[in-house]
CSV table of N, CA, C and O in Angstrom, one decimal:
chain,number,residue,atom,x,y,z
A,1,MET,N,-13.8,-175.3,-149.1
A,1,MET,CA,-12.9,-174.4,-148.5
A,1,MET,C,-13.6,-173.7,-147.3
A,1,MET,O,-14.7,-173.3,-147.3
A,2,ASP,N,-12.9,-173.8,-146.1
A,2,ASP,CA,-13.5,-173.3,-144.9
A,2,ASP,C,-13.4,-171.8,-144.9
A,2,ASP,O,-12.4,-171.2,-145.3
A,3,THR,N,-14.4,-171.1,-144.4
A,3,THR,CA,-14.3,-169.7,-144.2
A,3,THR,C,-13.9,-169.4,-142.8
A,3,THR,O,-14.5,-169.9,-141.9
A,4,ALA,N,-12.9,-168.6,-142.7
A,4,ALA,CA,-12.4,-168.3,-141.3
A,4,ALA,C,-13.3,-167.2,-140.7
A,4,ALA,O,-13.8,-166.3,-141.4
A,5,THR,N,-13.6,-167.4,-139.5
A,5,THR,CA,-14.4,-166.4,-138.7
A,5,THR,C,-13.4,-165.4,-138.2
A,5,THR,O,-12.4,-165.6,-137.7
A,6,VAL,N,-13.9,-164.2,-138.4
A,6,VAL,CA,-13.1,-163.0,-137.9
A,6,VAL,C,-13.5,-162.8,-136.5
A,6,VAL,O,-14.7,-162.6,-136.2
A,7,PRO,N,-12.5,-162.9,-135.6
A,7,PRO,CA,-12.9,-162.6,-134.2
A,7,PRO,C,-13.3,-161.2,-133.9
A,7,PRO,O,-13.0,-160.3,-134.6
A,8,ALA,N,-14.2,-161.1,-132.9
A,8,ALA,CA,-14.6,-159.7,-132.6
A,8,ALA,C,-13.4,-158.9,-132.2
A,8,ALA,O,-12.4,-159.4,-131.7
A,9,ALA,N,-13.6,-157.6,-132.3
A,9,ALA,CA,-12.5,-156.7,-132.0
A,9,ALA,C,-12.0,-157.0,-130.6
A,9,ALA,O,-12.8,-157.1,-129.6
A,10,ALA,N,-10.7,-157.1,-130.4
A,10,ALA,CA,-10.1,-157.3,-129.1
A,10,ALA,C,-10.3,-156.1,-128.2
A,10,ALA,O,-10.3,-155.0,-128.7
A,11,THR,N,-10.5,-156.4,-127.0
A,11,THR,CA,-10.7,-155.3,-126.0
A,11,THR,C,-9.4,-154.6,-125.8
A,11,THR,O,-8.4,-155.3,-125.7
A,12,ASP,N,-9.4,-153.3,-125.7
A,12,ASP,CA,-8.2,-152.6,-125.5
A,12,ASP,C,-7.8,-152.8,-124.1
A,12,ASP,O,-8.5,-152.4,-123.1
A,13,THR,N,-6.6,-153.3,-123.9
A,13,THR,CA,-6.2,-153.6,-122.5
A,13,THR,C,-5.2,-152.5,-122.0
A,13,THR,O,-4.7,-152.6,-120.9
A,14,THR,N,-5.0,-151.5,-122.8
A,14,THR,CA,-4.1,-150.5,-122.4
A,14,THR,C,-4.8,-149.7,-121.3
A,14,THR,O,-6.0,-149.3,-121.5
A,15,PRO,N,-4.1,-149.4,-120.2
A,15,PRO,CA,-4.7,-148.6,-119.2
A,15,PRO,C,-5.1,-147.2,-119.7
A,15,PRO,O,-4.3,-146.6,-120.4
A,16,SER,N,-6.2,-146.7,-119.3
A,16,SER,CA,-6.6,-145.4,-119.7
A,16,SER,C,-5.8,-144.4,-118.9
A,16,SER,O,-5.6,-144.5,-117.7
A,17,VAL,N,-5.3,-143.4,-119.6
A,17,VAL,CA,-4.5,-142.3,-118.9
A,17,VAL,C,-5.5,-141.2,-118.6
A,17,VAL,O,-6.0,-140.5,-119.5
A,18,GLU,N,-5.7,-141.0,-117.3
A,18,GLU,CA,-6.5,-139.9,-116.9
A,18,GLU,C,-5.7,-138.7,-116.6
A,18,GLU,O,-4.6,-138.8,-115.9
A,19,THR,N,-6.1,-137.5,-117.0
A,19,THR,CA,-5.3,-136.3,-116.7
A,19,THR,C,-5.7,-135.9,-115.3
A,19,THR,O,-6.8,-135.8,-114.9
A,20,PRO,N,-4.6,-135.8,-114.4
A,20,PRO,CA,-4.9,-135.4,-113.1
A,20,PRO,C,-5.5,-134.0,-113.0
A,20,PRO,O,-5.1,-133.2,-113.9
A,21,PRO,N,-6.3,-133.6,-112.1
A,21,PRO,CA,-6.8,-132.3,-112.0
A,21,PRO,C,-5.7,-131.3,-111.9
A,21,PRO,O,-4.7,-131.5,-111.2
A,22,VAL,N,-5.8,-130.2,-112.5
A,22,VAL,CA,-4.8,-129.1,-112.5
A,22,VAL,C,-4.9,-128.4,-111.1
A,22,VAL,O,-5.9,-128.0,-110.7
A,23,GLN,N,-3.7,-128.4,-110.5
A,23,GLN,CA,-3.7,-127.7,-109.2
A,23,GLN,C,-3.4,-126.2,-109.4
A,23,GLN,O,-2.4,-125.8,-109.9
A,24,VAL,N,-4.3,-125.4,-108.9
A,24,VAL,CA,-4.2,-124.0,-108.9
A,24,VAL,C,-3.3,-123.6,-107.7
A,24,VAL,O,-3.6,-123.9,-106.6
A,25,PRO,N,-2.2,-122.9,-108.0
A,25,PRO,CA,-1.3,-122.5,-106.9
A,25,PRO,C,-2.0,-121.6,-105.9
A,25,PRO,O,-2.8,-120.7,-106.3
A,26,VAL,N,-1.8,-121.8,-104.7
A,26,VAL,CA,-2.4,-120.9,-103.6
A,26,VAL,C,-1.2,-120.1,-103.1
A,26,VAL,O,-0.2,-120.6,-102.8
A,27,LEU,N,-1.5,-118.8,-103.2
A,27,LEU,CA,-0.4,-117.8,-102.8
A,27,LEU,C,-0.2,-117.9,-101.3
A,27,LEU,O,-1.2,-117.9,-100.5
A,28,GLY,N,1.0,-117.8,-100.8
A,28,GLY,CA,1.3,-117.8,-99.4
A,28,GLY,C,1.2,-116.4,-98.9
A,28,GLY,O,0.8,-115.4,-99.6
A,29,ASP,N,1.6,-116.2,-97.7
A,29,ASP,CA,1.5,-114.8,-97.1
A,29,ASP,C,2.4,-113.8,-97.8
A,29,ASP,O,2.1,-112.7,-97.9
A,30,THR,N,3.6,-114.3,-98.3
A,30,THR,CA,4.5,-113.5,-99.0
A,30,THR,C,4.7,-114.0,-100.4
A,30,THR,O,4.9,-115.3,-100.6
A,31,ILE,N,4.8,-113.2,-101.4
A,31,ILE,CA,4.9,-113.5,-102.8
A,31,ILE,C,6.4,-113.1,-103.2
A,31,ILE,O,6.8,-112.0,-102.8
A,32,THR,N,7.1,-114.0,-103.9
A,32,THR,CA,8.4,-113.7,-104.3
A,32,THR,C,8.4,-113.3,-105.8
A,32,THR,O,8.0,-114.1,-106.6
A,33,ALA,N,8.8,-112.1,-106.1
A,33,ALA,CA,9.0,-111.6,-107.5
A,33,ALA,C,10.4,-111.7,-107.8
A,33,ALA,O,11.3,-111.2,-107.1
A,34,THR,N,10.7,-112.4,-108.9
A,34,THR,CA,12.1,-112.5,-109.4
A,34,THR,C,12.2,-111.7,-110.7
A,34,THR,O,11.5,-112.0,-111.7
A,35,VAL,N,13.0,-110.7,-110.7
A,35,VAL,CA,13.2,-109.9,-111.9
A,35,VAL,C,14.5,-110.3,-112.5
A,35,VAL,O,15.6,-110.2,-111.8
A,36,ILE,N,14.5,-110.7,-113.8
A,36,ILE,CA,15.7,-111.2,-114.5
A,36,ILE,C,16.0,-110.2,-115.6
A,36,ILE,O,15.2,-109.9,-116.4
A,37,ALA,N,17.3,-109.7,-115.5
A,37,ALA,CA,17.7,-108.8,-116.6
A,37,ALA,C,18.1,-109.7,-117.8
A,37,ALA,O,19.3,-110.1,-118.0
A,38,ALA,N,17.1,-110.1,-118.6
A,38,ALA,CA,17.3,-111.1,-119.6
A,38,ALA,C,17.9,-110.6,-120.9
A,38,ALA,O,18.6,-111.3,-121.6
A,39,PHE,N,17.5,-109.3,-121.3
A,39,PHE,CA,17.9,-108.9,-122.6
A,39,PHE,C,19.0,-107.8,-122.6
A,39,PHE,O,19.5,-107.5,-123.7
A,40,ASP,N,19.2,-107.2,-121.5
A,40,ASP,CA,20.2,-106.1,-121.4
A,40,ASP,C,20.3,-105.8,-119.9
A,40,ASP,O,19.5,-106.3,-119.1
A,41,LYS,N,21.3,-105.0,-119.5
A,41,LYS,CA,21.4,-104.7,-118.1
A,41,LYS,C,20.2,-103.7,-117.8
A,41,LYS,O,19.8,-103.0,-118.6
A,42,VAL,N,19.8,-103.8,-116.5
A,42,VAL,CA,18.7,-102.9,-116.1
A,42,VAL,C,19.3,-101.8,-115.3
A,42,VAL,O,19.9,-102.1,-114.2
A,43,ASP,N,19.2,-100.6,-115.8
A,43,ASP,CA,20.0,-99.5,-115.3
A,43,ASP,C,19.3,-98.2,-115.2
A,43,ASP,O,19.4,-97.4,-116.0
A,44,PRO,N,18.5,-98.0,-114.2
A,44,PRO,CA,18.0,-98.9,-113.1
A,44,PRO,C,16.5,-99.2,-113.4
A,44,PRO,O,15.8,-98.6,-114.3
A,45,ILE,N,16.0,-100.2,-112.7
A,45,ILE,CA,14.6,-100.5,-112.6
A,45,ILE,C,14.1,-99.9,-111.3
A,45,ILE,O,14.8,-99.9,-110.3
A,46,ARG,N,12.9,-99.4,-111.3
A,46,ARG,CA,12.4,-98.8,-110.0
A,46,ARG,C,11.3,-99.7,-109.5
A,46,ARG,O,10.4,-100.1,-110.3
A,47,VAL,N,11.4,-100.0,-108.2
A,47,VAL,CA,10.5,-101.0,-107.6
A,47,VAL,C,9.8,-100.4,-106.4
A,47,VAL,O,10.6,-99.8,-105.5
A,48,ARG,N,8.5,-100.6,-106.3
A,48,ARG,CA,7.8,-100.2,-105.0
A,48,ARG,C,7.2,-101.5,-104.5
A,48,ARG,O,6.4,-102.1,-105.2
A,49,ILE,N,7.5,-101.8,-103.3
A,49,ILE,CA,6.9,-103.0,-102.6
A,49,ILE,C,5.9,-102.6,-101.6
A,49,ILE,O,6.3,-101.8,-100.7
A,50,ASP,N,4.7,-103.1,-101.7
A,50,ASP,CA,3.6,-102.7,-100.8
A,50,ASP,C,3.5,-101.2,-100.6
A,50,ASP,O,3.3,-100.5,-101.6
A,51,ARG,N,3.6,-100.7,-99.4
A,51,ARG,CA,3.5,-99.3,-99.2
A,51,ARG,C,4.8,-98.6,-99.0
A,51,ARG,O,4.9,-97.5,-98.5
A,52,ASP,N,5.9,-99.3,-99.3
A,52,ASP,CA,7.2,-98.7,-99.1
A,52,ASP,C,7.5,-97.7,-100.2
A,52,ASP,O,6.7,-97.5,-101.2
A,53,LEU,N,8.6,-97.0,-100.1
A,53,LEU,CA,9.0,-96.0,-101.1
A,53,LEU,C,9.5,-96.7,-102.4
A,53,LEU,O,9.9,-97.8,-102.4
A,54,ARG,N,9.4,-96.0,-103.5
A,54,ARG,CA,9.9,-96.5,-104.8
A,54,ARG,C,11.4,-96.4,-104.7
A,54,ARG,O,12.0,-95.3,-104.4
A,55,ARG,N,12.1,-97.5,-105.1
A,55,ARG,CA,13.6,-97.5,-105.0
A,55,ARG,C,14.2,-98.0,-106.3
A,55,ARG,O,13.6,-98.8,-107.0
A,56,PRO,N,15.4,-97.5,-106.6
A,56,PRO,CA,16.0,-97.9,-107.9
A,56,PRO,C,16.9,-99.1,-107.6
A,56,PRO,O,17.5,-99.3,-106.5
A,57,TYR,N,17.0,-100.0,-108.5
A,57,TYR,CA,17.9,-101.2,-108.4
A,57,TYR,C,18.6,-101.4,-109.8
A,57,TYR,O,18.0,-101.2,-110.8
A,58,TRP,N,19.8,-101.8,-109.7
A,58,TRP,CA,20.6,-102.1,-110.9
A,58,TRP,C,20.9,-103.6,-111.0
A,58,TRP,O,21.3,-104.2,-110.0
A,59,ILE,N,20.6,-104.2,-112.2
A,59,ILE,CA,20.8,-105.6,-112.3
A,59,ILE,C,21.6,-105.8,-113.6
A,59,ILE,O,21.2,-105.3,-114.7
A,60,GLU,N,22.7,-106.5,-113.5
A,60,GLU,CA,23.5,-106.8,-114.7
A,60,GLU,C,22.8,-107.8,-115.6
A,60,GLU,O,22.0,-108.7,-115.1
A,61,GLN,N,23.0,-107.8,-116.9
A,61,GLN,CA,22.4,-108.7,-117.8
A,61,GLN,C,22.7,-110.1,-117.4
A,61,GLN,O,23.9,-110.5,-117.1
A,62,GLY,N,21.7,-111.0,-117.4
A,62,GLY,CA,21.8,-112.4,-117.0
A,62,GLY,C,21.7,-112.6,-115.5
A,62,GLY,O,21.5,-113.8,-115.1
A,63,ASP,N,21.7,-111.6,-114.7
A,63,ASP,CA,21.5,-111.7,-113.3
A,63,ASP,C,20.0,-111.5,-112.9
A,63,ASP,O,19.2,-111.0,-113.8
A,64,SER,N,19.7,-111.8,-111.7
A,64,SER,CA,18.3,-111.5,-111.2
A,64,SER,C,18.3,-111.0,-109.8
A,64,SER,O,19.4,-111.0,-109.1
A,65,MET,N,17.2,-110.5,-109.4
A,65,MET,CA,17.0,-109.9,-108.1
A,65,MET,C,15.6,-110.3,-107.6
A,65,MET,O,14.7,-110.3,-108.4
A,66,GLN,N,15.5,-110.7,-106.3
A,66,GLN,CA,14.2,-111.1,-105.8
A,66,GLN,C,13.7,-110.0,-104.9
A,66,GLN,O,14.4,-109.4,-104.1
A,67,PHE,N,12.4,-109.9,-104.9
A,67,PHE,CA,11.7,-108.9,-104.1
A,67,PHE,C,10.5,-109.7,-103.4
A,67,PHE,O,9.8,-110.4,-104.1
A,68,ARG,N,10.3,-109.5,-102.2
A,68,ARG,CA,9.2,-110.2,-101.5
A,68,ARG,C,8.1,-109.1,-101.1
A,68,ARG,O,8.4,-108.1,-100.6
A,69,PHE,N,6.9,-109.4,-101.5
A,69,PHE,CA,5.8,-108.5,-101.2
A,69,PHE,C,4.6,-109.3,-100.6
A,69,PHE,O,4.5,-110.5,-100.8
A,70,THR,N,3.7,-108.6,-100.0
A,70,THR,CA,2.5,-109.2,-99.5
A,70,THR,C,1.2,-108.8,-100.2
A,70,THR,O,0.3,-109.6,-100.4
A,71,GLU,N,1.1,-107.6,-100.6
A,71,GLU,CA,-0.1,-107.1,-101.3
A,71,GLU,C,0.1,-106.6,-102.7
A,71,GLU,O,-0.8,-106.8,-103.6
A,72,ARG,N,1.2,-105.9,-103.0
A,72,ARG,CA,1.4,-105.2,-104.3
A,72,ARG,C,2.8,-105.0,-104.6
A,72,ARG,O,3.6,-104.6,-103.7
A,73,ILE,N,3.2,-105.1,-105.9
A,73,ILE,CA,4.5,-104.6,-106.3
A,73,ILE,C,4.3,-103.8,-107.6
A,73,ILE,O,3.4,-104.1,-108.4
A,74,ILE,N,5.1,-102.8,-107.7
A,74,ILE,CA,5.0,-101.9,-108.9
A,74,ILE,C,6.4,-101.8,-109.5
A,74,ILE,O,7.4,-101.5,-108.8
A,75,LEU,N,6.6,-102.1,-110.8
A,75,LEU,CA,7.8,-102.1,-111.5
A,75,LEU,C,7.8,-101.0,-112.5
A,75,LEU,O,6.8,-100.9,-113.3
A,76,GLU,N,8.8,-100.2,-112.6
A,76,GLU,CA,8.9,-99.1,-113.6
A,76,GLU,C,10.3,-99.0,-114.2
A,76,GLU,O,11.3,-99.4,-113.6
A,77,ASN,N,10.4,-98.6,-115.4
A,77,ASN,CA,11.6,-98.3,-116.2
A,77,ASN,C,12.2,-99.6,-116.7
A,77,ASN,O,12.3,-100.6,-116.0
A,78,GLN,N,12.6,-99.6,-117.9
A,78,GLN,CA,13.3,-100.7,-118.6
A,78,GLN,C,12.6,-102.0,-118.5
A,78,GLN,O,13.3,-103.1,-118.4
A,79,LEU,N,11.3,-102.0,-118.6
A,79,LEU,CA,10.6,-103.2,-118.5
A,79,LEU,C,10.7,-104.1,-119.7
A,79,LEU,O,10.4,-105.3,-119.6
A,80,ASP,N,11.1,-103.6,-120.8
A,80,ASP,CA,11.3,-104.4,-122.0
A,80,ASP,C,12.5,-105.3,-121.9
A,80,ASP,O,12.7,-106.2,-122.7
A,81,ASP,N,13.4,-105.0,-120.9
A,81,ASP,CA,14.7,-105.7,-120.8
A,81,ASP,C,14.6,-106.8,-119.7
A,81,ASP,O,15.6,-107.5,-119.4
A,82,ILE,N,13.4,-107.1,-119.2
A,82,ILE,CA,13.3,-108.0,-118.1
A,82,ILE,C,12.4,-109.2,-118.4
A,82,ILE,O,11.6,-109.1,-119.3
A,83,GLN,N,12.6,-110.3,-117.7
A,83,GLN,CA,11.6,-111.4,-117.5
A,83,GLN,C,11.2,-111.4,-116.1
A,83,GLN,O,12.0,-111.0,-115.2
A,84,LEU,N,10.0,-111.8,-115.8
A,84,LEU,CA,9.5,-111.7,-114.5
A,84,LEU,C,8.9,-113.1,-114.1
A,84,LEU,O,8.2,-113.7,-114.9
A,85,ARG,N,9.2,-113.5,-112.9
A,85,ARG,CA,8.6,-114.8,-112.3
A,85,ARG,C,8.0,-114.4,-111.0
A,85,ARG,O,8.7,-113.7,-110.2
A,86,LEU,N,6.8,-114.9,-110.7
A,86,LEU,CA,6.2,-114.6,-109.4
A,86,LEU,C,5.9,-116.0,-108.8
A,86,LEU,O,5.2,-116.8,-109.3
A,87,ASP,N,6.5,-116.2,-107.6
A,87,ASP,CA,6.5,-117.5,-107.0
A,87,ASP,C,6.8,-118.6,-107.9
A,87,ASP,O,6.3,-119.7,-107.9
A,88,GLY,N,7.8,-118.3,-108.8
A,88,GLY,CA,8.3,-119.3,-109.7
A,88,GLY,C,7.5,-119.5,-111.0
A,88,GLY,O,8.0,-120.2,-111.9
A,89,HIS,N,6.4,-118.7,-111.2
A,89,HIS,CA,5.6,-118.8,-112.4
A,89,HIS,C,6.0,-117.6,-113.3
A,89,HIS,O,6.0,-116.5,-112.8
A,90,PRO,N,6.2,-117.9,-114.6
A,90,PRO,CA,6.5,-116.8,-115.5
A,90,PRO,C,5.3,-115.8,-115.6
A,90,PRO,O,4.1,-116.3,-115.6
A,91,TYR,N,5.5,-114.5,-115.6
A,91,TYR,CA,4.5,-113.5,-115.7
A,91,TYR,C,4.8,-112.6,-116.8
A,91,TYR,O,5.9,-112.2,-117.0
A,92,PRO,N,3.8,-112.3,-117.7
A,92,PRO,CA,4.0,-111.5,-118.8
A,92,PRO,C,4.4,-110.0,-118.4
A,92,PRO,O,3.7,-109.5,-117.6
A,93,THR,N,5.4,-109.5,-119.1
A,93,THR,CA,5.8,-108.1,-118.8
A,93,THR,C,5.1,-107.1,-119.7
A,93,THR,O,5.4,-105.9,-119.6
A,94,ASP,N,4.2,-107.5,-120.6
A,94,ASP,CA,3.5,-106.6,-121.4
A,94,ASP,C,2.2,-106.1,-120.8
A,94,ASP,O,1.5,-105.3,-121.4
A,95,ARG,N,1.8,-106.6,-119.6
A,95,ARG,CA,0.6,-106.2,-119.0
A,95,ARG,C,1.0,-104.9,-118.2
A,95,ARG,O,1.5,-105.0,-117.1
A,96,ARG,N,0.6,-103.8,-118.8
A,96,ARG,CA,1.1,-102.5,-118.2
A,96,ARG,C,-0.1,-101.6,-117.9
A,96,ARG,O,-1.1,-101.7,-118.7
A,97,ASP,N,0.0,-100.7,-117.0
A,97,ASP,CA,-1.1,-99.7,-116.8
A,97,ASP,C,-0.9,-98.5,-117.7
A,97,ASP,O,0.0,-98.5,-118.5
A,98,ALA,N,-1.7,-97.5,-117.5
A,98,ALA,CA,-1.7,-96.3,-118.4
A,98,ALA,C,-0.4,-95.6,-118.4
A,98,ALA,O,0.0,-94.9,-119.3
A,99,GLU,N,0.3,-95.7,-117.2
A,99,GLU,CA,1.6,-95.0,-117.1
A,99,GLU,C,2.8,-95.9,-117.5
A,99,GLU,O,3.9,-95.5,-117.3
A,100,GLY,N,2.5,-97.1,-118.1
A,100,GLY,CA,3.6,-98.0,-118.6
A,100,GLY,C,4.2,-98.8,-117.5
A,100,GLY,O,5.3,-99.4,-117.7
A,101,ARG,N,3.6,-98.9,-116.3
A,101,ARG,CA,4.2,-99.6,-115.2
A,101,ARG,C,3.6,-101.0,-115.2
A,101,ARG,O,2.5,-101.2,-115.6
A,102,ILE,N,4.3,-102.0,-114.6
A,102,ILE,CA,3.7,-103.3,-114.2
A,102,ILE,C,3.3,-103.2,-112.8
A,102,ILE,O,4.1,-103.0,-111.9
A,103,VAL,N,2.0,-103.3,-112.6
A,103,VAL,CA,1.4,-103.2,-111.2
A,103,VAL,C,0.7,-104.5,-111.0
A,103,VAL,O,-0.2,-104.9,-111.7
A,104,ILE,N,1.2,-105.3,-110.0
A,104,ILE,CA,0.7,-106.6,-109.7
A,104,ILE,C,0.2,-106.6,-108.2
A,104,ILE,O,1.0,-106.4,-107.3
A,105,THR,N,-1.1,-106.9,-108.1
A,105,THR,CA,-1.6,-107.1,-106.7
A,105,THR,C,-1.8,-108.6,-106.5
A,105,THR,O,-1.8,-109.4,-107.4
A,106,ARG,N,-2.0,-108.9,-105.3
A,106,ARG,CA,-2.2,-110.3,-104.9
A,106,ARG,C,-3.4,-110.9,-105.6
A,106,ARG,O,-3.4,-112.0,-106.1
A,107,GLU,N,-4.5,-110.1,-105.7
A,107,GLU,CA,-5.7,-110.5,-106.4
A,107,GLU,C,-5.5,-110.7,-107.9
A,107,GLU,O,-6.0,-111.7,-108.5
A,108,GLN,N,-4.8,-109.8,-108.5
A,108,GLN,CA,-4.5,-110.0,-109.9
A,108,GLN,C,-3.7,-111.2,-110.2
A,108,GLN,O,-3.9,-111.9,-111.2
A,109,LEU,N,-2.7,-111.4,-109.4
A,109,LEU,CA,-1.8,-112.6,-109.6
A,109,LEU,C,-2.6,-113.9,-109.4
A,109,LEU,O,-2.5,-114.8,-110.2
A,110,GLN,N,-3.5,-114.0,-108.4
A,110,GLN,CA,-4.3,-115.2,-108.2
A,110,GLN,C,-5.2,-115.4,-109.4
A,110,GLN,O,-5.4,-116.5,-109.8
A,111,ALA,N,-5.8,-114.3,-109.9
A,111,ALA,CA,-6.7,-114.4,-111.0
A,111,ALA,C,-5.9,-114.9,-112.3
A,111,ALA,O,-6.4,-115.7,-113.0
A,112,TYR,N,-4.7,-114.4,-112.4
A,112,TYR,CA,-3.8,-114.9,-113.5
A,112,TYR,C,-3.5,-116.4,-113.4
A,112,TYR,O,-3.7,-117.1,-114.4
A,113,LEU,N,-3.1,-116.8,-112.2
A,113,LEU,CA,-2.8,-118.2,-112.0
A,113,LEU,C,-4.0,-119.1,-112.2
A,113,LEU,O,-4.0,-120.2,-112.8
A,114,ASP,N,-5.2,-118.6,-111.8
A,114,ASP,CA,-6.5,-119.3,-112.0
A,114,ASP,C,-6.7,-119.5,-113.5
A,114,ASP,O,-7.2,-120.6,-113.9
A,115,SER,N,-6.5,-118.4,-114.3
A,115,SER,CA,-6.8,-118.5,-115.7
A,115,SER,C,-5.8,-119.5,-116.4
A,115,SER,O,-6.2,-120.1,-117.3
A,116,LEU,N,-4.6,-119.6,-115.9
A,116,LEU,CA,-3.7,-120.6,-116.5
A,116,LEU,C,-4.2,-122.0,-116.2
A,116,LEU,O,-4.1,-122.8,-117.1
A,117,ALA,N,-4.7,-122.2,-115.1
A,117,ALA,CA,-5.2,-123.5,-114.7
A,117,ALA,C,-6.4,-123.9,-115.6
A,117,ALA,O,-6.6,-125.0,-116.0
A,118,ARG,N,-7.3,-122.9,-115.8
A,118,ARG,CA,-8.5,-123.2,-116.6
A,118,ARG,C,-8.1,-123.4,-118.1
A,118,ARG,O,-8.7,-124.2,-118.7
A,119,GLY,N,-7.0,-122.7,-118.5
A,119,GLY,CA,-6.6,-122.9,-119.9
A,119,GLY,C,-6.0,-124.2,-120.2
A,119,GLY,O,-6.1,-124.7,-121.3
A,120,VAL,N,-5.5,-124.9,-119.2
A,120,VAL,CA,-4.9,-126.2,-119.3
A,120,VAL,C,-5.9,-127.3,-119.4
A,120,VAL,O,-5.7,-128.3,-120.1
A,121,GLN,N,-7.0,-127.1,-118.7
A,121,GLN,CA,-8.0,-128.2,-118.6
A,121,GLN,C,-8.7,-128.4,-119.9
A,121,GLN,O,-8.9,-127.7,-120.8
């Protein structure tokens, strides 16, 4: 009785899938903040853009409003009722200062986006 030879393991011919490097978004001159009244109407939310005055805005549930800033945005009031996107990226609304406000500077946002890119790698 002949003994069959077992061939050496076949070489894997499947192309290897390399993960492309994660691109960290680079912020432009102006940053767009989109405030979405996701859980209830926002009546009102107070927003301060850069060095401008703090102003009230009313947003119906399900609607959104965009704000453009260059250095800093401060959001106050009814922050539990919103979702926030900065240049299209979701931003957590539970990051608040001692006064309960969401204060976002250009540097903080870039550090946050950098941390997301590192977390994916």
